[in-house]
Amino acid sequence: SIIGLSKSLGILTIAEGVEAKEQFEILLDFGCDQIQGFYLGKPLPPDTFQSTFLSNGFIEFPSTSISATGLSL
């Protein structure tokens, strides 16, 4: 499988578009590293995302700055 090949090469696997419990469970069984999709949560407006996840400390981002030459961490 693609997941097995990726793991043998040391590459992180991410499954996108997971919409059902069955898909989620199969991907976990296969050893997929990260999963995203409507099964885990629908898109949120920025204000709701911030108040739900960022303000409560669920997600932490390194400090970043954006300049004319691009994003720097």
PDB file of C-alpha atoms in Angstrom:
ATOM      1  CA  SER A   1       0.000   0.000   0.000  1.00  0.00           C
ATOM      2  CA  ILE A   2       1.003   3.643  -0.315  1.00  0.00           C
ATOM      3  CA  ILE A   3       1.040   3.972   3.473  1.00  0.00           C
ATOM      4  CA  GLY A   4       3.443   1.034   3.792  1.00  0.00           C
ATOM      5  CA  LEU A   5       5.712   2.405   1.077  1.00  0.00           C
ATOM      6  CA  SER A   6       5.731   5.837   2.718  1.00  0.00           C
ATOM      7  CA  LYS A   7       6.594   4.356   6.103  1.00  0.00           C
ATOM      8  CA  SER A   8       9.469   2.346   4.601  1.00  0.00           C
ATOM      9  CA  LEU A   9      10.838   5.594   3.149  1.00  0.00           C
ATOM     10  CA  GLY A  10      10.330   7.503   6.409  1.00  0.00           C
ATOM     11  CA  ILE A  11       7.649   9.744   4.917  1.00  0.00           C
ATOM     12  CA  LEU A  12       4.711  11.014   6.979  1.00  0.00           C
ATOM     13  CA  THR A  13       1.308   9.921   5.642  1.00  0.00           C
ATOM     14  CA  ILE A  14      -1.741  12.187   5.646  1.00  0.00           C
ATOM     15  CA  ALA A  15      -5.195  11.062   4.496  1.00  0.00           C
ATOM     16  CA  GLU A  16      -7.519  13.824   3.321  1.00  0.00           C
ATOM     17  CA  GLY A  17     -11.263  13.706   2.738  1.00  0.00           C
ATOM     18  CA  VAL A  18     -12.166  11.135   5.405  1.00  0.00           C
ATOM     19  CA  GLU A  19     -15.937  11.279   5.779  1.00  0.00           C
ATOM     20  CA  ALA A  20     -16.933   8.003   7.482  1.00  0.00           C
ATOM     21  CA  LYS A  21     -16.051   6.036  10.598  1.00  0.00           C
ATOM     22  CA  GLU A  22     -15.158   3.015   8.463  1.00  0.00           C
ATOM     23  CA  GLN A  23     -12.616   5.028   6.454  1.00  0.00           C
ATOM     24  CA  PHE A  24     -11.134   6.416   9.664  1.00  0.00           C
ATOM     25  CA  GLU A  25     -10.762   2.971  11.247  1.00  0.00           C
ATOM     26  CA  ILE A  26      -9.189   1.430   8.135  1.00  0.00           C
ATOM     27  CA  LEU A  27      -6.648   4.248   7.905  1.00  0.00           C
ATOM     28  CA  LEU A  28      -5.766   3.798  11.587  1.00  0.00           C
ATOM     29  CA  ASP A  29      -5.338   0.043  11.038  1.00  0.00           C
ATOM     30  CA  PHE A  30      -3.041   0.741   8.063  1.00  0.00           C
ATOM     31  CA  GLY A  31      -0.928   3.046  10.241  1.00  0.00           C
ATOM     32  CA  CYS A  32      -1.751   6.391   8.621  1.00  0.00           C
ATOM     33  CA  ASP A  33      -0.029   9.175  10.595  1.00  0.00           C
ATOM     34  CA  GLN A  34      -2.542  12.000  10.174  1.00  0.00           C
ATOM     35  CA  ILE A  35      -6.168  12.117   9.071  1.00  0.00           C
ATOM     36  CA  GLN A  36      -8.389  15.032   8.126  1.00  0.00           C
ATOM     37  CA  GLY A  37     -11.904  15.327   6.816  1.00  0.00           C
ATOM     38  CA  PHE A  38     -15.541  15.967   7.640  1.00  0.00           C
ATOM     39  CA  TYR A  39     -15.627  12.872   9.878  1.00  0.00           C
ATOM     40  CA  LEU A  40     -13.360  14.684  12.340  1.00  0.00           C
ATOM     41  CA  GLY A  41     -14.833  18.153  11.891  1.00  0.00           C
ATOM     42  CA  LYS A  42     -16.376  20.514   9.410  1.00  0.00           C
ATOM     43  CA  PRO A  43     -14.644  23.740   8.301  1.00  0.00           C
ATOM     44  CA  LEU A  44     -15.109  26.596  10.761  1.00  0.00           C
ATOM     45  CA  PRO A  45     -15.202  30.360  10.361  1.00  0.00           C
ATOM     46  CA  PRO A  46     -11.905  31.913  11.567  1.00  0.00           C
ATOM     47  CA  ASP A  47     -13.428  33.456  14.710  1.00  0.00           C
ATOM     48  CA  THR A  48     -14.971  30.144  15.782  1.00  0.00           C
ATOM     49  CA  PHE A  49     -11.708  28.276  15.125  1.00  0.00           C
ATOM     50  CA  GLN A  50      -9.773  30.806  17.189  1.00  0.00           C
ATOM     51  CA  SER A  51     -12.150  30.745  20.145  1.00  0.00           C
ATOM     52  CA  THR A  52     -12.490  26.948  20.097  1.00  0.00           C
ATOM     53  CA  PHE A  53      -8.901  25.824  19.514  1.00  0.00           C
ATOM     54  CA  LEU A  54      -6.359  28.649  19.736  1.00  0.00           C
ATOM     55  CA  SER A  55      -7.740  30.509  22.762  1.00  0.00           C
ATOM     56  CA  ASN A  56      -8.111  27.282  24.759  1.00  0.00           C
ATOM     57  CA  GLY A  57      -4.555  26.116  24.143  1.00  0.00           C
ATOM     58  CA  PHE A  58      -5.462  23.074  22.028  1.00  0.00           C
ATOM     59  CA  ILE A  59      -3.111  24.201  19.249  1.00  0.00           C
ATOM     60  CA  GLU A  60       0.136  26.098  19.691  1.00  0.00           C
ATOM     61  CA  PHE A  61       1.991  27.727  16.830  1.00  0.00           C
ATOM     62  CA  PRO A  62       5.594  28.904  16.878  1.00  0.00           C
ATOM     63  CA  SER A  63       5.953  32.644  16.597  1.00  0.00           C
ATOM     64  CA  THR A  64       5.997  33.686  12.959  1.00  0.00           C
ATOM     65  CA  SER A  65       6.468  36.810  10.986  1.00  0.00           C
ATOM     66  CA  ILE A  66       5.688  37.618   7.391  1.00  0.00           C
ATOM     67  CA  SER A  67       7.945  39.902   5.411  1.00  0.00           C
ATOM     68  CA  ALA A  68       8.402  40.844   1.759  1.00  0.00           C
ATOM     69  CA  THR A  69      10.668  37.808   1.364  1.00  0.00           C
ATOM     70  CA  GLY A  70       8.146  35.355   2.827  1.00  0.00           C
ATOM     71  CA  LEU A  71       7.249  33.576   6.033  1.00  0.00           C
ATOM     72  CA  SER A  72       9.874  33.059   8.703  1.00  0.00           C
ATOM     73  CA  LEU A  73       9.674  30.985  11.860  1.00  0.00           C
TER      74      LEU A  73
END
